[in-house]
PDB file of C-alpha atoms and ligand atoms in Angstrom:
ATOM      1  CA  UNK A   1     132.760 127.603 118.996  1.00  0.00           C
ATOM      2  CA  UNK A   2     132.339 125.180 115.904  1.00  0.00           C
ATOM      3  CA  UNK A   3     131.450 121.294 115.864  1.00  0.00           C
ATOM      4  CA  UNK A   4     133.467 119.992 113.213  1.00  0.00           C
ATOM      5  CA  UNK A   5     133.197 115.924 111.704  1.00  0.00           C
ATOM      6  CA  UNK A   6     135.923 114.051 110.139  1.00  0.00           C
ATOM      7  CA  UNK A   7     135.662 110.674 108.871  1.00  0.00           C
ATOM      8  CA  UNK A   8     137.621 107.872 109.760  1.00  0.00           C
ATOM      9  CA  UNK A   9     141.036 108.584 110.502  1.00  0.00           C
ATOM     10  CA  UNK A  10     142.210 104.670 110.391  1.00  0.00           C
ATOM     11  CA  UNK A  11     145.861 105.892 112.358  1.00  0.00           C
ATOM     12  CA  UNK A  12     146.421 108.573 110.132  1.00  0.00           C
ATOM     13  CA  UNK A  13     148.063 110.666 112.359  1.00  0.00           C
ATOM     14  CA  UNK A  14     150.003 113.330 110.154  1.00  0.00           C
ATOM     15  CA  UNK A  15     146.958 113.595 107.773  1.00  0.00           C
ATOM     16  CA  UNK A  16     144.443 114.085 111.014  1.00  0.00           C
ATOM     17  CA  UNK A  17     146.661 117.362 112.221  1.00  0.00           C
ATOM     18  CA  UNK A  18     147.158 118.563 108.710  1.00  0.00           C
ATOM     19  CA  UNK A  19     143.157 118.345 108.576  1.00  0.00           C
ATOM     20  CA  UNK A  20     142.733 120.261 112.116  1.00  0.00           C
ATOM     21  CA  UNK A  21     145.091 122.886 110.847  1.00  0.00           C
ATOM     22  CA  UNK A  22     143.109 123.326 107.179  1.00  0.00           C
ATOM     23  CA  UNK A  23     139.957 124.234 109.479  1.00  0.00           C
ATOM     24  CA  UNK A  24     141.613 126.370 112.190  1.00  0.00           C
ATOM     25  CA  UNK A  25     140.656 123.493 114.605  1.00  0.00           C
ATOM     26  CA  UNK A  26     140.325 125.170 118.505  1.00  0.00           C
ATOM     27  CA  UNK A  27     141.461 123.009 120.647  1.00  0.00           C
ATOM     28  CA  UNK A  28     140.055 125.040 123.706  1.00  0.00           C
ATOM     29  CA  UNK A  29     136.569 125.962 121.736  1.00  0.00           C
ATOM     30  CA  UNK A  30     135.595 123.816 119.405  1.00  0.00           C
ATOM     31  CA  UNK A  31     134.392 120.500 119.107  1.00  0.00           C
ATOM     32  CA  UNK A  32     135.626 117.598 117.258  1.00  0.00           C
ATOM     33  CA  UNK A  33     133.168 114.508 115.770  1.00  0.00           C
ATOM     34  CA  UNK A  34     134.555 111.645 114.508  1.00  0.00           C
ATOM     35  CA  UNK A  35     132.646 108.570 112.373  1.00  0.00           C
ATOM     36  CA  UNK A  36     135.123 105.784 114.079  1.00  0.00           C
ATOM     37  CA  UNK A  37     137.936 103.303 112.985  1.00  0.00           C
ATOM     38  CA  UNK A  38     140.379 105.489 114.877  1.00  0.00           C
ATOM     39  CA  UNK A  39     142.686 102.668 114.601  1.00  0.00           C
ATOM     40  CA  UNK A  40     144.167  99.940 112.125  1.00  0.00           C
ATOM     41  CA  UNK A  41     145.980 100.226 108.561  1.00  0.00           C
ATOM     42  CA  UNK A  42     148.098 103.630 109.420  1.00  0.00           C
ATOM     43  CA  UNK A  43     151.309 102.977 111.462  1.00  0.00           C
ATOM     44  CA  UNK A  44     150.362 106.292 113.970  1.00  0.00           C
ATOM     45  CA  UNK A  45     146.685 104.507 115.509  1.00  0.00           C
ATOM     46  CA  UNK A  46     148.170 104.677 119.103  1.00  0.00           C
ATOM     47  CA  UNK A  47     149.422 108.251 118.273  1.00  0.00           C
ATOM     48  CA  UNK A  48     145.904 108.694 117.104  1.00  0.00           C
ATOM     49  CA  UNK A  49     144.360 107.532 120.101  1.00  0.00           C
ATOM     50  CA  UNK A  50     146.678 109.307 122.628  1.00  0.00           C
ATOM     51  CA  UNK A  51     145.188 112.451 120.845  1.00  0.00           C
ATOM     52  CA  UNK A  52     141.979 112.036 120.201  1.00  0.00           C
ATOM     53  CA  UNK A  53     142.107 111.150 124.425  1.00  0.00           C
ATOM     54  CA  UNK A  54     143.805 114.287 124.795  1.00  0.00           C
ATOM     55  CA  UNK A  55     140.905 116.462 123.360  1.00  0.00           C
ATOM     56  CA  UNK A  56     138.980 115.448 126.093  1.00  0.00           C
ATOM     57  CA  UNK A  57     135.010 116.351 126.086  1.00  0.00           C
ATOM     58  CA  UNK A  58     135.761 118.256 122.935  1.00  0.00           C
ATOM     59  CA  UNK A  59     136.230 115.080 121.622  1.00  0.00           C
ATOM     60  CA  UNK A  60     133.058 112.710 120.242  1.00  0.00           C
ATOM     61  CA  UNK A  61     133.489 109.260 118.546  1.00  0.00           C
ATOM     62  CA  UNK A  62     131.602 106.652 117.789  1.00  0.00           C
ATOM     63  CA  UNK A  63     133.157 102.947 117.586  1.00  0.00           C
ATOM     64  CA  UNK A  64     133.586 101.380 114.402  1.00  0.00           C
ATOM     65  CA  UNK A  65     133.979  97.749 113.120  1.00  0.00           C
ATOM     66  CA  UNK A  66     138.282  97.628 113.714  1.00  0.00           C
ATOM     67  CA  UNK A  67     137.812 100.001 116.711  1.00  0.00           C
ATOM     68  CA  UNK A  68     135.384  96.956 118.196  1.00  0.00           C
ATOM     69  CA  UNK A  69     137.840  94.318 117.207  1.00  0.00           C
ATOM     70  CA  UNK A  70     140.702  96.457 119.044  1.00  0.00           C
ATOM     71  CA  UNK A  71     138.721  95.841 121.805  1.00  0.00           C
ATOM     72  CA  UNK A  72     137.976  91.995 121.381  1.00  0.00           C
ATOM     73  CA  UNK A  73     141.568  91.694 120.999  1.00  0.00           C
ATOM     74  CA  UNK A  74     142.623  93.417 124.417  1.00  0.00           C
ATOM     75  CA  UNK A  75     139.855  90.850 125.941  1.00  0.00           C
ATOM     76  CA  UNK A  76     141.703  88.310 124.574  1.00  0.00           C
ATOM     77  CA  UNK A  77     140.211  87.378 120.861  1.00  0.00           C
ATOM     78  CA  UNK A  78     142.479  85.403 119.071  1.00  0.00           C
ATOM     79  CA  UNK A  79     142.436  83.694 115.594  1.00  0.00           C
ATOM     80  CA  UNK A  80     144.878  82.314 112.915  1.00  0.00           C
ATOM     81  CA  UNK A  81     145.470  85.996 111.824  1.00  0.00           C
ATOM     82  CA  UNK A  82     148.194  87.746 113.937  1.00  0.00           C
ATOM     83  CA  UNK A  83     146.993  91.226 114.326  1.00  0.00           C
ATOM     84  CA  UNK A  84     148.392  94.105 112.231  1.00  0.00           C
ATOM     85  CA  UNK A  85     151.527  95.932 113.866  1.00  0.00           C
ATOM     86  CA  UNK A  86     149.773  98.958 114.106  1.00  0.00           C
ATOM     87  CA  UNK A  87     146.914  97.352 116.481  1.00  0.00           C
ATOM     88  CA  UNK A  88     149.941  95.405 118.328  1.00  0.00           C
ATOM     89  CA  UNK A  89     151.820  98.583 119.327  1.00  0.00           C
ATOM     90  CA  UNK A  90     148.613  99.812 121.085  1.00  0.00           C
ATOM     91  CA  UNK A  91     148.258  96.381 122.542  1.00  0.00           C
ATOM     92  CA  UNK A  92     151.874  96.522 124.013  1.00  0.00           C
ATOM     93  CA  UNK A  93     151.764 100.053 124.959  1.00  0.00           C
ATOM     94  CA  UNK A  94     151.962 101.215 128.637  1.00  0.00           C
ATOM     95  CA  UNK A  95     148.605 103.355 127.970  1.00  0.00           C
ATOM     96  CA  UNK A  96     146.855 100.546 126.738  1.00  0.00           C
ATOM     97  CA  UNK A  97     144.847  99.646 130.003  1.00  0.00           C
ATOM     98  CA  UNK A  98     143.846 103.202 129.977  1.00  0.00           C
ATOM     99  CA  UNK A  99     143.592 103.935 126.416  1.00  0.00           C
ATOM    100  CA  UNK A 100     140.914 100.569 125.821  1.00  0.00           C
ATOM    101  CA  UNK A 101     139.031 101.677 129.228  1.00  0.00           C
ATOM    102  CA  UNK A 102     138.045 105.244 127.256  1.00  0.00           C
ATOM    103  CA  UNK A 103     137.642 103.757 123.603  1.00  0.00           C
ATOM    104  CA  UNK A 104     135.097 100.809 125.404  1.00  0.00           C
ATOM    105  CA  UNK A 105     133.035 103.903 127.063  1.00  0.00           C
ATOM    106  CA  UNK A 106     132.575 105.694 123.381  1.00  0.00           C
ATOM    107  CA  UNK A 107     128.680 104.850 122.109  1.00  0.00           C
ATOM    108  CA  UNK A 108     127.943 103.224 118.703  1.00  0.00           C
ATOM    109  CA  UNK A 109     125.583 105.697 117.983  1.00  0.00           C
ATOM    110  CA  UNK A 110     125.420 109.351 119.265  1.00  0.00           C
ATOM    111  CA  UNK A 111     122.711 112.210 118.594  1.00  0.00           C
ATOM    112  CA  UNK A 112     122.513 115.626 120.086  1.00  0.00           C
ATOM    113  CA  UNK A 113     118.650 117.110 119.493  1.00  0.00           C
ATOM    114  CA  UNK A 114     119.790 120.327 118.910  1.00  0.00           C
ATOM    115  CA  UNK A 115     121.960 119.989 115.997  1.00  0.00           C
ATOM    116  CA  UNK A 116     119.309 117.406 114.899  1.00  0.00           C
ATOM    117  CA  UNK A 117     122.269 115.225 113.979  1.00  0.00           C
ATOM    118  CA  UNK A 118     123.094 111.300 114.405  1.00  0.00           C
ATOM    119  CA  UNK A 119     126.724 109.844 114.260  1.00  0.00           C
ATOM    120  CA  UNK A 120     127.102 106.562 113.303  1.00  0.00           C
ATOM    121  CA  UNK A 121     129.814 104.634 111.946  1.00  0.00           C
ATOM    122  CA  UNK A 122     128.708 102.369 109.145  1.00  0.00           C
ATOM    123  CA  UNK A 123     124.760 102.852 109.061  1.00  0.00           C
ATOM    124  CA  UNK A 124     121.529 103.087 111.299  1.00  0.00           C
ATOM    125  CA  UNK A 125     118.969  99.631 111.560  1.00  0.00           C
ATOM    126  CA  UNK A 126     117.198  99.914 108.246  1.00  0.00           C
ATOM    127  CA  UNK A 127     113.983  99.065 110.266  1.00  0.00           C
ATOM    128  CA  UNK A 128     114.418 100.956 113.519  1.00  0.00           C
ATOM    129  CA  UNK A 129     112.958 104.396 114.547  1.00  0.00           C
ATOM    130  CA  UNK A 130     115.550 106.968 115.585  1.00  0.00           C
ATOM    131  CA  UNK A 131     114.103 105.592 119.465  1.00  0.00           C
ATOM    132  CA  UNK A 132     114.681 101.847 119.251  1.00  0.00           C
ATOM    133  CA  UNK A 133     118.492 102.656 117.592  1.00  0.00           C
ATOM    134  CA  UNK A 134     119.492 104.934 120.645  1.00  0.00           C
ATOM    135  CA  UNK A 135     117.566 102.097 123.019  1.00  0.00           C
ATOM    136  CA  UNK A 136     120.093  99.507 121.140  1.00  0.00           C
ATOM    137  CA  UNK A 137     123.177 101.540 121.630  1.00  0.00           C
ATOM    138  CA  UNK A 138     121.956 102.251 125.531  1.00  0.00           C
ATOM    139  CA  UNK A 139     121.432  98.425 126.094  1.00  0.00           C
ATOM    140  CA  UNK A 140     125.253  98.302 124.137  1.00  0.00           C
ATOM    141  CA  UNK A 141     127.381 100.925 126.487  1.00  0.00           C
ATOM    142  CA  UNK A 142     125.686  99.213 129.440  1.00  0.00           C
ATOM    143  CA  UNK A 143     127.289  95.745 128.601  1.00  0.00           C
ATOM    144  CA  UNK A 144     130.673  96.989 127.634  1.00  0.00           C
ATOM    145  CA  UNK A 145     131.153  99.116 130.217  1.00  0.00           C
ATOM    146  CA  UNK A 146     129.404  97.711 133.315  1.00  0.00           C
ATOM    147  CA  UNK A 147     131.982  96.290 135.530  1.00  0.00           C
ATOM    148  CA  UNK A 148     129.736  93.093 137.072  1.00  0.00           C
ATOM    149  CA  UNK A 149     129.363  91.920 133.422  1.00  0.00           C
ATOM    150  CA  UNK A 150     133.321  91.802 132.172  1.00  0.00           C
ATOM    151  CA  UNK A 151     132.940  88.220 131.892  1.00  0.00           C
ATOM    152  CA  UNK A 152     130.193  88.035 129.705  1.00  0.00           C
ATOM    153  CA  UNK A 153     131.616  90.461 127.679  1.00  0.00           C
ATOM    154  CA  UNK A 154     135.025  88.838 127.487  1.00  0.00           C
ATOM    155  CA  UNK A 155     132.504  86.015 125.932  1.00  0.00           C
ATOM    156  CA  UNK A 156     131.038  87.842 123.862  1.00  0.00           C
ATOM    157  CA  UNK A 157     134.100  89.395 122.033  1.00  0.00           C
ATOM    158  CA  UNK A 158     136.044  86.520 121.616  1.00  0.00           C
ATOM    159  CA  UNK A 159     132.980  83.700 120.933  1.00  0.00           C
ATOM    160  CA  UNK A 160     129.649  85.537 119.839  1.00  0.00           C
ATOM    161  CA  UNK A 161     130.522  88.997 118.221  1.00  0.00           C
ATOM    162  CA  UNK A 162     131.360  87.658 114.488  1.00  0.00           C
ATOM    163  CA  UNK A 163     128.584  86.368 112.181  1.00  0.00           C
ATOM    164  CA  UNK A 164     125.928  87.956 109.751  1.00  0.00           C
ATOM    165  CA  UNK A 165     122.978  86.711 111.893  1.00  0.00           C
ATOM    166  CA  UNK A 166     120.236  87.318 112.672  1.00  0.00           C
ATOM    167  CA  UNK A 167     118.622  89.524 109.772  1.00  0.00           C
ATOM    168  CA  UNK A 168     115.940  90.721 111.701  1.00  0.00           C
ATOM    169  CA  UNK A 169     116.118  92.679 115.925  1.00  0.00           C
ATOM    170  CA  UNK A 170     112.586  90.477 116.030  1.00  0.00           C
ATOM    171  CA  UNK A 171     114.677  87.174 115.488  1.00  0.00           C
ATOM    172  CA  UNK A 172     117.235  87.732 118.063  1.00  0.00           C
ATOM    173  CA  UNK A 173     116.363  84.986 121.067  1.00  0.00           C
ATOM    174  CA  UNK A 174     119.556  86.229 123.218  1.00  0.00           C
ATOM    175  CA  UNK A 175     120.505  89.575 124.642  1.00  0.00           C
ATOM    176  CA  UNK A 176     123.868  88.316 122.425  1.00  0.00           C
ATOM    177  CA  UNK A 177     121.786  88.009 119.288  1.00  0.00           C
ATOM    178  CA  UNK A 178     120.267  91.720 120.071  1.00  0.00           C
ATOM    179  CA  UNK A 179     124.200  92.940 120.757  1.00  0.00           C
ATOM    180  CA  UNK A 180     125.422  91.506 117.129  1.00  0.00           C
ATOM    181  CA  UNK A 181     122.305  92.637 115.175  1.00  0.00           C
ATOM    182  CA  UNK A 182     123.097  95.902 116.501  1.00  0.00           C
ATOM    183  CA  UNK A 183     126.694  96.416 116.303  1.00  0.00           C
ATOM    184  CA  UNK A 184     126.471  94.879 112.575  1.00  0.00           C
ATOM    185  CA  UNK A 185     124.099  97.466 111.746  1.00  0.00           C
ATOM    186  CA  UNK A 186     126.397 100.046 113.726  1.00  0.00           C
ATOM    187  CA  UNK A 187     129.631  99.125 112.587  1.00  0.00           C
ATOM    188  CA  UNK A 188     129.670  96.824 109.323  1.00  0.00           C
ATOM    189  CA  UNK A 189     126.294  97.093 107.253  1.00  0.00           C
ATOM    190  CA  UNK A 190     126.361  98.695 103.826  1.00  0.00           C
ATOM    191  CA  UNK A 191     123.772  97.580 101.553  1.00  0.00           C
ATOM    192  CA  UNK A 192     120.284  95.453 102.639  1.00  0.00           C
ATOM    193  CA  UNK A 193     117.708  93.877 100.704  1.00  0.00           C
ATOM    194  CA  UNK A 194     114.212  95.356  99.963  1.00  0.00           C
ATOM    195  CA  UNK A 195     112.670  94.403 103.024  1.00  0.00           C
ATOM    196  CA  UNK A 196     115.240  96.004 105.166  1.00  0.00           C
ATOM    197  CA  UNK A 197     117.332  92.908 106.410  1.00  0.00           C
ATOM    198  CA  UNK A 198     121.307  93.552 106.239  1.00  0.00           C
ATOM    199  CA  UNK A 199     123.457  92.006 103.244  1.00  0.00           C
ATOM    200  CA  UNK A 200     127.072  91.845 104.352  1.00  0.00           C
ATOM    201  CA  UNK A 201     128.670  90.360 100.860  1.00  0.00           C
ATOM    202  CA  UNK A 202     129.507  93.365  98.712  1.00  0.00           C
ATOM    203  CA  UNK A 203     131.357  96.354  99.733  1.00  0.00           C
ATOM    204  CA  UNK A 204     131.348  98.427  95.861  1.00  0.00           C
ATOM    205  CA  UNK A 205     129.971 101.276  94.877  1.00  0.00           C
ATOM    206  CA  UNK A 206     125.570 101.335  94.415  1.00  0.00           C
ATOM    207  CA  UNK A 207     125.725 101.485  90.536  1.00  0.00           C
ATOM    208  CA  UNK A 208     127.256  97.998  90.545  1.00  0.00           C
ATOM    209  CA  UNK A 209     125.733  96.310  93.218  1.00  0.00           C
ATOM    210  CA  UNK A 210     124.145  93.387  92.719  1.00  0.00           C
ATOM    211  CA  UNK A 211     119.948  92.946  92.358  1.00  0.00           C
ATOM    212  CA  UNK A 212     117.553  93.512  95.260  1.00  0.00           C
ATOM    213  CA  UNK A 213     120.050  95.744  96.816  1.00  0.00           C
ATOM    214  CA  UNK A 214     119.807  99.041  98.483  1.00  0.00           C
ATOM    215  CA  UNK A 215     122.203 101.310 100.490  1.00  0.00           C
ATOM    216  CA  UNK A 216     121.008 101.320 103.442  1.00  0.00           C
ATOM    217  CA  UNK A 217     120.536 104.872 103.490  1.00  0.00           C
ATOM    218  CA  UNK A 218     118.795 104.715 100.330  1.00  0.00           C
ATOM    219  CA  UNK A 219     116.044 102.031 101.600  1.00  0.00           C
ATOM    220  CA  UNK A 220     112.575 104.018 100.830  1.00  0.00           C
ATOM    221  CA  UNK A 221     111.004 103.045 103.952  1.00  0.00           C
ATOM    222  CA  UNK A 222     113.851 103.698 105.955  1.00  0.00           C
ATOM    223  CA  UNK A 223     112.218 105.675 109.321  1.00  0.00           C
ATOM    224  CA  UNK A 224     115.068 108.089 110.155  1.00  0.00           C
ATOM    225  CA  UNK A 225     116.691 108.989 106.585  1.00  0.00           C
ATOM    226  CA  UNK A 226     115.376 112.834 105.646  1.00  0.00           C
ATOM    227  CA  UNK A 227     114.155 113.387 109.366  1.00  0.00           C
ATOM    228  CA  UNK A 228     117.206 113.684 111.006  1.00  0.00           C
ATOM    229  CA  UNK A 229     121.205 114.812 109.277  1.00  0.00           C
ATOM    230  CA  UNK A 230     122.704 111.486 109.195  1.00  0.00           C
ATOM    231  CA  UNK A 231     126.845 111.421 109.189  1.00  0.00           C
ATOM    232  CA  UNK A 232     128.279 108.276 108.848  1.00  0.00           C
ATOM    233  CA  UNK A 233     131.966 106.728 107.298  1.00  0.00           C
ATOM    234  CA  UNK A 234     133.270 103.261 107.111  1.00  0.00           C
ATOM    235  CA  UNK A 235     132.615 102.742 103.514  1.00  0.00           C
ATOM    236  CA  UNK A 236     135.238 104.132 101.592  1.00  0.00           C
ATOM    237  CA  UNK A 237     134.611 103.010  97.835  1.00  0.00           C
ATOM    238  CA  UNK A 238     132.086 105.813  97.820  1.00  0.00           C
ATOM    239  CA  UNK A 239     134.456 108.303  98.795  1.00  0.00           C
ATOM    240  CA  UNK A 240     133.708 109.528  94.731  1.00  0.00           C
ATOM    241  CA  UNK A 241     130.183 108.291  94.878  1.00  0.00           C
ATOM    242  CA  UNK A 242     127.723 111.269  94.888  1.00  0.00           C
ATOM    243  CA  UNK A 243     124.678 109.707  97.737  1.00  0.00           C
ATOM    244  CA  UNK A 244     122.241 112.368  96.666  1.00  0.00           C
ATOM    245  CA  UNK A 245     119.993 111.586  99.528  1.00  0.00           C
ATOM    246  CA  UNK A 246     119.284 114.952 102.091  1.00  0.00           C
ATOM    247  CA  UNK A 247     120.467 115.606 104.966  1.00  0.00           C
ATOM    248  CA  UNK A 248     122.965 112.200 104.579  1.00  0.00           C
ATOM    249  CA  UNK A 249     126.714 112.641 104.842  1.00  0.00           C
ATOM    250  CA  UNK A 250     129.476 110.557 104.217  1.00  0.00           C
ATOM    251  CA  UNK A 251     132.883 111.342 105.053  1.00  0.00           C
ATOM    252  CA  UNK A 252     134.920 108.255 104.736  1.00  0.00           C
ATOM    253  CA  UNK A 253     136.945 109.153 101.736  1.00  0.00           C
ATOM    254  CA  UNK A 254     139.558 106.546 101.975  1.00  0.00           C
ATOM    255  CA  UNK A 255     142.377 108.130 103.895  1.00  0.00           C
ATOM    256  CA  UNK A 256     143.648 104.753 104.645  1.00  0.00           C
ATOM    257  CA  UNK A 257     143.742 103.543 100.775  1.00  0.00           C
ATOM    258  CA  UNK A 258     145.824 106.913 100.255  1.00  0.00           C
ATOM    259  CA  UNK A 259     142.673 108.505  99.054  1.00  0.00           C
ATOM    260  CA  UNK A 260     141.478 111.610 101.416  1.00  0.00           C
ATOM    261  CA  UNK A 261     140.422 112.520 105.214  1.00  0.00           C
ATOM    262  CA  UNK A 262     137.815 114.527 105.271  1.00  0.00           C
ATOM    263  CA  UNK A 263     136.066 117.196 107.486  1.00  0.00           C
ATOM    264  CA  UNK A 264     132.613 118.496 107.450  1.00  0.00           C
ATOM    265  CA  UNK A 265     131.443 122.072 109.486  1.00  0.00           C
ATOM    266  CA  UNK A 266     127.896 121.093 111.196  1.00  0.00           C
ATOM    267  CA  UNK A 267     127.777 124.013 113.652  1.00  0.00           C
ATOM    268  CA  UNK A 268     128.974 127.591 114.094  1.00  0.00           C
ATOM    269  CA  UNK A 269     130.329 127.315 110.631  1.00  0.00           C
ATOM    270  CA  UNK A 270     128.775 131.009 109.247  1.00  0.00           C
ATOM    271  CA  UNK A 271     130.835 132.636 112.597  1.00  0.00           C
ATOM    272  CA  UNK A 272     133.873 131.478 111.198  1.00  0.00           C
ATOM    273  CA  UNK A 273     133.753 132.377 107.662  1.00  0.00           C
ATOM    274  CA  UNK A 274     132.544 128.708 106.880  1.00  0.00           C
ATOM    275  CA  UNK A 275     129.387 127.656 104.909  1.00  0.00           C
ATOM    276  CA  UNK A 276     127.032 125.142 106.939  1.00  0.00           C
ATOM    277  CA  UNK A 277     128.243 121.327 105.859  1.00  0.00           C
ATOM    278  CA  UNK A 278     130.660 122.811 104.415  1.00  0.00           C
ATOM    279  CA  UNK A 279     133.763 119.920 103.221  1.00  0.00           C
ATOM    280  CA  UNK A 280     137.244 120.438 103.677  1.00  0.00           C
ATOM    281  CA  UNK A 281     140.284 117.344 103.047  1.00  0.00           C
ATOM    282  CA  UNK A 282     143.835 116.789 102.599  1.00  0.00           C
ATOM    283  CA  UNK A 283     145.518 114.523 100.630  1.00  0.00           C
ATOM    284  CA  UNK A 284     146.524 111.004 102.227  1.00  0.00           C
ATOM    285  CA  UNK A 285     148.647 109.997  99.362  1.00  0.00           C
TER     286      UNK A 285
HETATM  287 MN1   MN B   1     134.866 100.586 109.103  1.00  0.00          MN
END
């Protein structure tokens, strides 16, 4: 039995089993992790989602920023933009009922005490103990998947869920401001300033980033970077970036820009020849 964590797969479907193969992935045994965006830019994201499905509880994902607009387009977001082919297959598929039912259960933040380990897709509240995060994503999974409240979050999806605002958890005034600040930080967030509020502009690599800011990872004060292993994707210019912060992974390495898709052994590695955080990847070229 080994937990294994790959980044995001973004549809890849032929590069995801090439990966399972390269680390002998048991299907019956061992446990898959994934750092979300199942889905958009590769042509395979409904093959992707049939099988990650498939894997059943051996099976862990968190949702990330195109796996959340997925959803806001089954609930019926719409803009000028016609969504990408891949995302419209899914959308017409006779799974897709089903398919958005499981991907709205999936948390956007998960942490099993024993491994000492939190999964997030794009990064943790810069502010928030390890506590007041998993109280955010709780307060989350109960309003997407609590059947009294579709409504609201119909609402929510298609008229509150974009926007950089607020900065701050203390600012939100609505339970939709708290829902935003949160799935932002969850799903989106890559840099903040100094004081710890979000900066949503630049997406490059740290060494060019503009003044006053931080990874968020990197934010000194930060309450649950060193104390817990952090694992986290979504931001894939730093695929050759070296983060040089302990116990913080990141395993986006750009599969979707034909860069790689990588896999990381965080448990059970040693039985099966592996070193602990060990990385393996394959080629998305
Ligand atoms: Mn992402």
């Amino acid at each position: 039995m080994a937990t294994f964590v790959i980044g995001d797969i973004h549809g890849k479907y032929k590069q995801l089993k090439e990966l399972l193969q390269l680390i002998a992935f048991d299907q019956q045994q061992d446990t898959l992790w994934c750092t979300g965006d199942l889905v958009n830019r590769g042509k395979k994201s409904l093959e992707v989602l049939q099988f990650c499905e498939a894997l059943g509880d051996r099976f862990v994902t968190v949702l990330g920023n195109h796996d959340v607009f997925l959803l806001a387009l089954y609930h019926g977001y719409s803009s000028d933009k016609k969504p990408s082919k891949c995302l419209q297959k899914i959308l017409d598929s006779a799974d897709v009922d089903r398919l958005m039912k499981w991907l709205q259960a999936k948390p956007f933040l998960h942490y099993q005490e024993s491994l000492q380990a939190v999964l997030v897709h794009a990064g943790l509240p810069p502010l928030s103990s390890l506590e007041e995060s998993l109280q955010g994503n709780q307060q989350l999974q109960g309003f997407f998947q609590s059947a009294d409240k579709e409504e609201q979050l119909k609402d929510f999806l298609c008229h509150h869920l974009m926007g950089n605002e607020p900065r701050y958890i203390n600012d939100a005034e609505t339970n939709y401001d708290r829902y935003r600040y949160f799935i932002n930080c969850f799903t989106r967030m890559r840099y903040c300033d100094l004081k710890g509020a979000p900066r949503y502009g630049y997406k490059g690599t740290p060494q060019h980033a503009p003044q006053k800011r931080t990874p968020w990872y990197a934010l000194p004060q930060h309450p649950v970077i060193s104390k817990q292993r952090v694992l986290f994707g979504h931001w894939a210019t730093l695929a050759t970036y070296r983060i040089n912060v302990p116990k913080v992974h990141h395993l986006d390495t750009g599969c979707a820009w034909g860069g790689h898709l990588t896999a990381l052994c965080l448990d059970g590695c040693t039985r099966r020849g592996y070193a602990i955080d060990q990385r393996f990847a394959v080629s998305c070229c």
